[in-house]
Tab-separated table of C-alpha atoms in Angstrom:
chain	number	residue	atom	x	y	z
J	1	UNK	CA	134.215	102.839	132.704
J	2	UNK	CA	135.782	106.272	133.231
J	3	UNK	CA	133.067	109.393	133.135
J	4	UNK	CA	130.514	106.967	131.172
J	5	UNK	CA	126.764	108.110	131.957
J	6	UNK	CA	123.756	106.041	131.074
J	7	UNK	CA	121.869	108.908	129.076
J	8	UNK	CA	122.551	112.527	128.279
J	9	UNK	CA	119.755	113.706	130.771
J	10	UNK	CA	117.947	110.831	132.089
J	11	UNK	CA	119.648	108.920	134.260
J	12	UNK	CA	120.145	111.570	137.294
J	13	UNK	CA	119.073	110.799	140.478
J	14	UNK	CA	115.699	112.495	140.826
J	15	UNK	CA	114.942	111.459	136.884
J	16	UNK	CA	114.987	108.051	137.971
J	17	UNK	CA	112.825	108.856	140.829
J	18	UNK	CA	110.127	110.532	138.975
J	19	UNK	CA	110.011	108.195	135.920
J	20	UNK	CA	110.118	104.890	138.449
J	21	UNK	CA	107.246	106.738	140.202
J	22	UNK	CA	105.066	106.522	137.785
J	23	UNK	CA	106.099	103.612	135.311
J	24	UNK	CA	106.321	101.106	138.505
J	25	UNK	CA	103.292	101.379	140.274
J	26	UNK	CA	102.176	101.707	136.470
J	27	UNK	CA	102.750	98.323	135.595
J	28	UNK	CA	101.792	97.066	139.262
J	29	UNK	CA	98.562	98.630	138.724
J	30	UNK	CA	97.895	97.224	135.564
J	31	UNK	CA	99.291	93.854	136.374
J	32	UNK	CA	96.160	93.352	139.035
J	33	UNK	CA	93.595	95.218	136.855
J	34	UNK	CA	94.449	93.230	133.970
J	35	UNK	CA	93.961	89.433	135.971
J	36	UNK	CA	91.190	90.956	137.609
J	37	UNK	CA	89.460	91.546	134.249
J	38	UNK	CA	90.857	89.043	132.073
J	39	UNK	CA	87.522	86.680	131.296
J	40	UNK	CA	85.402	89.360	130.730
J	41	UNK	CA	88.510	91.284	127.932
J	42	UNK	CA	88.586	87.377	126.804
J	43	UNK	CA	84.800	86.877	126.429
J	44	UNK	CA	84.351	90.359	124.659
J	45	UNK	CA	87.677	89.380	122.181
J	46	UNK	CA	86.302	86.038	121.140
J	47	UNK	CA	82.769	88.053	119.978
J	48	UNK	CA	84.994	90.353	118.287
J	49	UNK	CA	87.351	88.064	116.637
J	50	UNK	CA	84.002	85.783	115.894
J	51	UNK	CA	82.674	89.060	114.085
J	52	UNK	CA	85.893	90.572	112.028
J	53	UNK	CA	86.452	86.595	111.726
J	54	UNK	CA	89.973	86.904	113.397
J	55	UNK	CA	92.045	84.055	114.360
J	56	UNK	CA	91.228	84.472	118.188
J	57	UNK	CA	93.599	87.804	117.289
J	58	UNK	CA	91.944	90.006	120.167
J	59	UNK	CA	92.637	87.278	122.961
J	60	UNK	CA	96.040	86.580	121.731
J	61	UNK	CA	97.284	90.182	122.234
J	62	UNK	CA	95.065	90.367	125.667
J	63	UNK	CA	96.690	87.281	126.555
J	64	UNK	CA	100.611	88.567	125.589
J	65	UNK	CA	99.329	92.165	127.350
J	66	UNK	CA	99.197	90.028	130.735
J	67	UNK	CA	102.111	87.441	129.945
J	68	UNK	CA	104.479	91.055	129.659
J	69	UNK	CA	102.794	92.401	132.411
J	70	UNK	CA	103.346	89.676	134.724
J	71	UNK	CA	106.751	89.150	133.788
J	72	UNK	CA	107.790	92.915	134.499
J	73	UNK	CA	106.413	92.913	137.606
J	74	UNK	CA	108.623	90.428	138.710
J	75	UNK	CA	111.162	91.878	137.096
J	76	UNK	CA	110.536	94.917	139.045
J	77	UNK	CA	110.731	93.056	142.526
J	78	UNK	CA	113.554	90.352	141.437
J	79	UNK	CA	115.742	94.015	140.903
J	80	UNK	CA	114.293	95.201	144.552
J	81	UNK	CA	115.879	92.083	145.561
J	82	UNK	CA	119.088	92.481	143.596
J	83	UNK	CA	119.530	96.007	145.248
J	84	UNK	CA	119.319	94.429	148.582
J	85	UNK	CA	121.768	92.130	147.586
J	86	UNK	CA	124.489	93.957	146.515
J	87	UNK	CA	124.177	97.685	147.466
J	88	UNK	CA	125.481	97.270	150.995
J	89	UNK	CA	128.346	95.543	149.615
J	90	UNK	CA	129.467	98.051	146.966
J	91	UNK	CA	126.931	99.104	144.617
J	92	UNK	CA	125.402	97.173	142.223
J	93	UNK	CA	127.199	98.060	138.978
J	94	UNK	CA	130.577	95.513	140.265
J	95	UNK	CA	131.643	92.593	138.095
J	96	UNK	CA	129.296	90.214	140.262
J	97	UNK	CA	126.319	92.480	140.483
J	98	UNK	CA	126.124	92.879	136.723
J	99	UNK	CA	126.502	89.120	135.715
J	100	UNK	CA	123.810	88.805	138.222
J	101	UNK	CA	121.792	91.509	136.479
J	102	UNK	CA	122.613	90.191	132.895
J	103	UNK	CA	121.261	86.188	133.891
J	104	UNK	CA	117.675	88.070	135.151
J	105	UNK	CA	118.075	90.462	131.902
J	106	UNK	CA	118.635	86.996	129.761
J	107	UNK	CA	115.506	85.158	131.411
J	108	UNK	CA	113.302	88.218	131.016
J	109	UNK	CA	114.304	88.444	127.370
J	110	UNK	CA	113.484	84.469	126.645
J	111	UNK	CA	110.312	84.867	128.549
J	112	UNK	CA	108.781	87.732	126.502
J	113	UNK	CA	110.274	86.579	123.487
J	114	UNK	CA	108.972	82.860	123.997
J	115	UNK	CA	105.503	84.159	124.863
J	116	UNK	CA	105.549	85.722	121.409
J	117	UNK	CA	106.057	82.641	120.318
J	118	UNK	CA	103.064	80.662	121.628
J	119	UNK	CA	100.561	83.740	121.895
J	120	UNK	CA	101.477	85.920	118.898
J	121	UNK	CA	102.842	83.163	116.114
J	122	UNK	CA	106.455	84.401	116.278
J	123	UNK	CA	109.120	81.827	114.480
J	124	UNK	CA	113.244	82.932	113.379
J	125	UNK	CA	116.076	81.162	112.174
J	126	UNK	CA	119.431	82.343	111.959
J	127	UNK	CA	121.468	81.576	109.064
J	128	UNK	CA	125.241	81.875	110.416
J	129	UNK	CA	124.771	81.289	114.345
J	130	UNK	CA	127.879	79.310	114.499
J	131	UNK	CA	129.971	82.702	113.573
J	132	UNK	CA	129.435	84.067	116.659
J	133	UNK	CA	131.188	80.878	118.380
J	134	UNK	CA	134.273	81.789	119.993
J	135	UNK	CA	135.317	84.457	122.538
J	136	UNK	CA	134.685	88.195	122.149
J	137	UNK	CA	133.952	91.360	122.813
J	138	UNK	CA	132.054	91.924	119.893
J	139	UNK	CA	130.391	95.051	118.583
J	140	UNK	CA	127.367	94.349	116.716
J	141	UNK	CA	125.281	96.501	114.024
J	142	UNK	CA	122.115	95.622	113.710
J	143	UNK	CA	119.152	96.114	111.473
J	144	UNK	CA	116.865	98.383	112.859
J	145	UNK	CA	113.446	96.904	111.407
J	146	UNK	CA	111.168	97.139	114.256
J	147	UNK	CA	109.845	98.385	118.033
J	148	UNK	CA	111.070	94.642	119.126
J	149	UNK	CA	114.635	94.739	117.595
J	150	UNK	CA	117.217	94.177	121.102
J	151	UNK	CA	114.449	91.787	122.317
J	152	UNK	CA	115.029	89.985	119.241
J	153	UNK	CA	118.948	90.845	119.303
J	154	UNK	CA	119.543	90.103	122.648
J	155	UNK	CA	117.322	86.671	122.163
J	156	UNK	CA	119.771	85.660	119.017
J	157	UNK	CA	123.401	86.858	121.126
J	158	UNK	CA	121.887	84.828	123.959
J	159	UNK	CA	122.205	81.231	121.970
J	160	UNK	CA	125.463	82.394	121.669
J	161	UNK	CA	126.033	82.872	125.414
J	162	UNK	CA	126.633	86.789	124.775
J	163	UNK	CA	125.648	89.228	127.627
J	164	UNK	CA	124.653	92.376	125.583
J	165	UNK	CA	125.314	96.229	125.946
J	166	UNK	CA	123.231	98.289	123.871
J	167	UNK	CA	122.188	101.743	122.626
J	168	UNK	CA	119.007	102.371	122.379
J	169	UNK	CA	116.584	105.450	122.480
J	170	UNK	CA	116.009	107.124	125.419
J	171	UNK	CA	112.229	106.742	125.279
J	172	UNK	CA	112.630	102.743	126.086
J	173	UNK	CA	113.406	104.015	129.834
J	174	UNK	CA	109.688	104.228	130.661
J	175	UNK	CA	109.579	100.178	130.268
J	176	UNK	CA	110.565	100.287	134.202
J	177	UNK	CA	112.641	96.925	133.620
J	178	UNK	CA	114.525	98.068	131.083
J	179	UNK	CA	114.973	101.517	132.909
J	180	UNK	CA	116.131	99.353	136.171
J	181	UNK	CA	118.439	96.770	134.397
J	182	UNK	CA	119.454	98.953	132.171
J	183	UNK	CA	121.311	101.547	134.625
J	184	UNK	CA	122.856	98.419	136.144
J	185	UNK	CA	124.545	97.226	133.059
J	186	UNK	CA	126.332	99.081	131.177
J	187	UNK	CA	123.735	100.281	128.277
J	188	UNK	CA	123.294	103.960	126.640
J	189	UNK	CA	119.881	105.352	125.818
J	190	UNK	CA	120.650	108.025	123.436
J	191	UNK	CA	118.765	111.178	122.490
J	192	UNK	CA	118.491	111.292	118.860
J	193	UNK	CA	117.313	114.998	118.931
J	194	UNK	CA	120.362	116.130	121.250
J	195	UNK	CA	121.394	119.695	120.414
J	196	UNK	CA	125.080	118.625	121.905
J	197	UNK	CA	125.539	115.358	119.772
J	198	UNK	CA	129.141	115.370	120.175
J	199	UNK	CA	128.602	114.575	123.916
J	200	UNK	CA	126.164	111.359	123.348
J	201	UNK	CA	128.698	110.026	120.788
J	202	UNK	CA	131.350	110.389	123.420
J	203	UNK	CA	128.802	108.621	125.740
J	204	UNK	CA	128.308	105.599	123.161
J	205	UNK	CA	132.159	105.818	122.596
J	206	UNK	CA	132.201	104.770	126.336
J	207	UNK	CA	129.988	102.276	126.277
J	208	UNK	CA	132.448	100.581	124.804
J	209	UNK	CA	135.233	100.573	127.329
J	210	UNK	CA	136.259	97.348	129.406
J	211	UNK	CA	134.374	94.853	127.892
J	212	UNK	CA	134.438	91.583	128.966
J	213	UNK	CA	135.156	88.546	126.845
J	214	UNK	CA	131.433	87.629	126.948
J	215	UNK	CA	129.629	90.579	125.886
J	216	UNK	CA	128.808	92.265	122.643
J	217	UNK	CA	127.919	96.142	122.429
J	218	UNK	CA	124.710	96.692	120.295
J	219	UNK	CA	124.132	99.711	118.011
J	220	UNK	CA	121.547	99.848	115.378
J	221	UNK	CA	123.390	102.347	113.122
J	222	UNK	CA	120.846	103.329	110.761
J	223	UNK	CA	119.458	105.755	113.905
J	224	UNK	CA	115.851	105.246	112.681
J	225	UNK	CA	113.455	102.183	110.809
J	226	UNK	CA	113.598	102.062	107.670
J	227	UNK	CA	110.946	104.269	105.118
J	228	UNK	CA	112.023	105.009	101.362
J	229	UNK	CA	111.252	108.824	101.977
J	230	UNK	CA	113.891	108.151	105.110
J	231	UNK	CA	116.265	106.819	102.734
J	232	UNK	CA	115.954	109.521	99.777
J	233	UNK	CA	116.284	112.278	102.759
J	234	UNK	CA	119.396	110.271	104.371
J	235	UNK	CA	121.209	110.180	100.915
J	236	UNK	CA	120.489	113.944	99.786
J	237	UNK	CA	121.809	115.008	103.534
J	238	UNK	CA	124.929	112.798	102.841
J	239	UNK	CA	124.895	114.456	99.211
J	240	UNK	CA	126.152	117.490	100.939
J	241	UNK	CA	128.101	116.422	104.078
J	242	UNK	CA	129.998	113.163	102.698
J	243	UNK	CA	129.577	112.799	98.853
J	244	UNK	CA	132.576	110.417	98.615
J	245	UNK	CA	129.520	107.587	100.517
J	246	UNK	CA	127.106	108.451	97.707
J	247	UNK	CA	128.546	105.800	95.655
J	248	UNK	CA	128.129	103.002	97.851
J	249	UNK	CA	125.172	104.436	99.602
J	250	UNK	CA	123.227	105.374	96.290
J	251	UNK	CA	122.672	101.565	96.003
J	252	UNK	CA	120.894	100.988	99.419
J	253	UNK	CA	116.924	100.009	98.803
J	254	UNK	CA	116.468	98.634	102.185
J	255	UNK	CA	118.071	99.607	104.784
J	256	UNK	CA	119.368	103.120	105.845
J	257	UNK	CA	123.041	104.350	105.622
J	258	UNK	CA	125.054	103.683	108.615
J	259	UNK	CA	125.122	107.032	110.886
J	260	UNK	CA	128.839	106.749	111.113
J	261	UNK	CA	129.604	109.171	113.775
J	262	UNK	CA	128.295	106.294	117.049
J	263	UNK	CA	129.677	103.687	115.406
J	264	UNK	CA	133.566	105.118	114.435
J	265	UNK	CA	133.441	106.413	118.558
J	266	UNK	CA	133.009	102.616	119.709
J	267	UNK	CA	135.726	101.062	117.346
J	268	UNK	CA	138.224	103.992	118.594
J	269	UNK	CA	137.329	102.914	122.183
J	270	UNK	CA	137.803	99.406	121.850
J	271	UNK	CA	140.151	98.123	119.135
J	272	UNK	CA	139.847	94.452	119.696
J	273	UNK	CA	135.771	93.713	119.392
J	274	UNK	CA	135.182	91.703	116.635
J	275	UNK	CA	132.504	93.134	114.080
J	276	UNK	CA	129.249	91.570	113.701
J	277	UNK	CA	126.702	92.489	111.312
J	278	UNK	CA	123.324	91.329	111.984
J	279	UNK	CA	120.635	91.786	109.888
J	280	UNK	CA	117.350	90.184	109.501
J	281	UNK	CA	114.110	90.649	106.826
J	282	UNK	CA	110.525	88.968	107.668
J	283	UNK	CA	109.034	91.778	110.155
J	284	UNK	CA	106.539	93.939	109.978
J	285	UNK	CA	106.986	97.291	112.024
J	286	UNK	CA	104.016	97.967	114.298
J	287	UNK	CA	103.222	101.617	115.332
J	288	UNK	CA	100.092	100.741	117.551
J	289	UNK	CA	98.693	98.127	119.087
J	290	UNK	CA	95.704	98.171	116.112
J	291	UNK	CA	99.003	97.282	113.712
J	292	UNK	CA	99.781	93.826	115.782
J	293	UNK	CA	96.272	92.727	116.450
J	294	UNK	CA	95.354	92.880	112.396
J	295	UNK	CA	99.076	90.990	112.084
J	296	UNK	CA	98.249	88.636	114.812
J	297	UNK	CA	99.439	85.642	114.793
J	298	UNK	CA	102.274	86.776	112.862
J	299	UNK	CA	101.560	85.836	108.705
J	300	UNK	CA	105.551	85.161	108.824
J	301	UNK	CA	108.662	83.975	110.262
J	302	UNK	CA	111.721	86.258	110.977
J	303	UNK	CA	115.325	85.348	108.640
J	304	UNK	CA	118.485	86.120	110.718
J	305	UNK	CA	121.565	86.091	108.892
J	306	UNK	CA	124.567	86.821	111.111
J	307	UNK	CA	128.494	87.591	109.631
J	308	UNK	CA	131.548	87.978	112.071
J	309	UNK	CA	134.400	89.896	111.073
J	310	UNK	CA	137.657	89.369	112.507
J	311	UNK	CA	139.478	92.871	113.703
J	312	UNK	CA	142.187	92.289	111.742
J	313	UNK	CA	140.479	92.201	108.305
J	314	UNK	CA	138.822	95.607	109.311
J	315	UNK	CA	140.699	99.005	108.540
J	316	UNK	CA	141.866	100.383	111.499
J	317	UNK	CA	140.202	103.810	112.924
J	318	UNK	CA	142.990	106.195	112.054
J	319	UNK	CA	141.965	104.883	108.465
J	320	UNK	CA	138.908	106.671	108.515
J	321	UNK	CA	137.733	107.019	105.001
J	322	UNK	CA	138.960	103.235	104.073
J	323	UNK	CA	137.093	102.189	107.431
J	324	UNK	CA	133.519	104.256	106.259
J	325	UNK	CA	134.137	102.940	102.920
J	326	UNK	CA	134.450	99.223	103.984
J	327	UNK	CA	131.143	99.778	106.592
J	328	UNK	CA	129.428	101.254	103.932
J	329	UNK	CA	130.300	98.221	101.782
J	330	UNK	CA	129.558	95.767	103.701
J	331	UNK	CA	126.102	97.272	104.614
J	332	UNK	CA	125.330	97.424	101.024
J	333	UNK	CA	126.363	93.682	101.049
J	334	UNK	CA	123.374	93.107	103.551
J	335	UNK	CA	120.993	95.321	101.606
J	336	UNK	CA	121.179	92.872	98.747
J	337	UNK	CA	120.971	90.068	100.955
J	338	UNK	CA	117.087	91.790	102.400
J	339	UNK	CA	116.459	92.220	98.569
J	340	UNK	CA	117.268	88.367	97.446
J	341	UNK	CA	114.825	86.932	100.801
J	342	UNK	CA	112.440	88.800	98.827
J	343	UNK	CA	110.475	89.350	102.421
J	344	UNK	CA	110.651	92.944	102.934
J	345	UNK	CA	110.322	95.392	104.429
């Protein structure tokens, strides 16, 4: 993958060191603590819920709390054991190492994702699953509606037999499983607040490079979730900078314009991914963990709708203003699509 780096600053040696240092035995910690307390956190939620007159709320997050716990810890050893495997054999980032990596990364996703499901009353569809049948690479652009968004992504590509790249933020590398798998597959955690941007796009651009037939590159391209003073600040910035978008973009009520700049760099690096937009309504964005346990279980399901574009119907890169004026269409397209669910946010 040429001179590709996982993050702009963060993915050095002795980072790595000093983050695992303290997010491992983190988690290790807290993974003993937790089962060592859990009936008396249990007993004290049930009085709790009993008195706000919660649906067992407290001991459904409590519960969840240890289910992610336990399932990064052996995350954390099954990538101990993965380094053991392949490191004296040539590194762990060859063709074998990562498929290896991406089946672990795939049952670590359906395991958080499926105790969400029994603990904390998550349900999806997908409306248009089947248009991801069929060989890629794909590059997929997402709707960024919540902290859980590539565990929900990654959960949707996986029916599809998809192993996913993504970009994500940078902060996500204190999760020490996604900081492990994530420097072992090809993924990008980008710094939003970089004062040399042009050198993380280049880095996403890269992320793109030799894909394999099975894998889809994730970007969420509205940079940020969605907030209507967001969206009024996103459209007077593009006011000045690119007022031939404000006609498409003008019509946006829920979702952010594309940040084109990420987005352009991985369709010049790989001019054969199909485009996927993926986009779904029915979450509710939780800042804290106060936000889940008053939404706990979860008052509604999550609406996937998924569209695959052939290449070929796309404007090609050197077309740039046709190409920014098609994206911008098409996410317009999806905007009314959130509107007509009628499920916010």
């Amino acid at each position: 993958m040429g001179d590709f780096r996982h993050s702009g600053g963060e993915s050095h040696r002795w980072a790595r060191i000093r983050r695992r240092l303290v997010t491992v035995p983190a988690v290790l910690v807290g993974l003993v603590l937790g089962w060592a307390l859990v009936i008396p956190a249990l007993l004290v939620g049930l009085v709790l819920d009993l008195v706000n007159r919660r649906p067992a709320s407290t001991a459904r997050v409590v519960l969840y709390g240890l289910w992610w716990l336990s399932v990064e810890a052996i995350g954390i050893v099954v990538a101990g054991v993965l380094w053991l495997r392949y490191a004296p054999t040539g590194g762990v980032i060859g063709i074998d190492a990562r498929k290896a990596h991406s089946h672990v990364q795939h049952w670590w996703t359906q395991c958080l994702v499926g105790g969400a499901r029994a603990l904390l009353g998550l349900r999806y569809s997908v409306q248009g699953i089947n248009d991801l049948a069929g060989e890629g690479p794909l590059v997929v652009l997402a709707r960024h509606g919540s902290q859980g968004d590539a565990l929900l992504v990654a959960s949707v590509l996986a029916q599809a037999s998809f192993r996913p790249r993504f970009v994500v933020k940078r902060q996500l590398l204190w999760d020490p499983c996604l900081d492990l798998y994530g420097h072992r597959i090809p993924n990008y955690f980008v710094d939003r607040n970089a004062h040399h941007n042009q050198a993380e796009i280049d880095n996403v651009g890269h992320l793109a490079e030799c894909m394999d037939p099975d894998e889809a590159l994730v970007i969420f391209p509205e940079g940020t979730r969605f907030s209507s003073a967001k969206l009024r600040r996103a459209v007077a910035i593009l006011r000045d900078v690119a007022p031939e978008r404000l006609e498409e973009v003008s019509q946006l009520r829920h979702l952010l314009p594309i940040r084109t700049p990420g987005v352009l760099a991985i369709l010049r690096c790989n001019t054969r991914a199909d485009l996927v937009f993926l986009n779904h309504v029915g979450v509710t964005d939780f800042s804290s963990l106060v936000d889940l346990w008053r939404n706990t279980p979860l008052p509604s399901g999550l609406h996937f709708r998924v569209e695959r574009i052939k290449r070929d119907r796309v404007p090609p890169v050197d077309q740039v203003d046709d190409l920014v004026r098609y994206l911008d269409r098409c996410w317009v397209g999806f905007d009314g699509w959130v509107a007509d669910q009628g499920l916010g946010p």
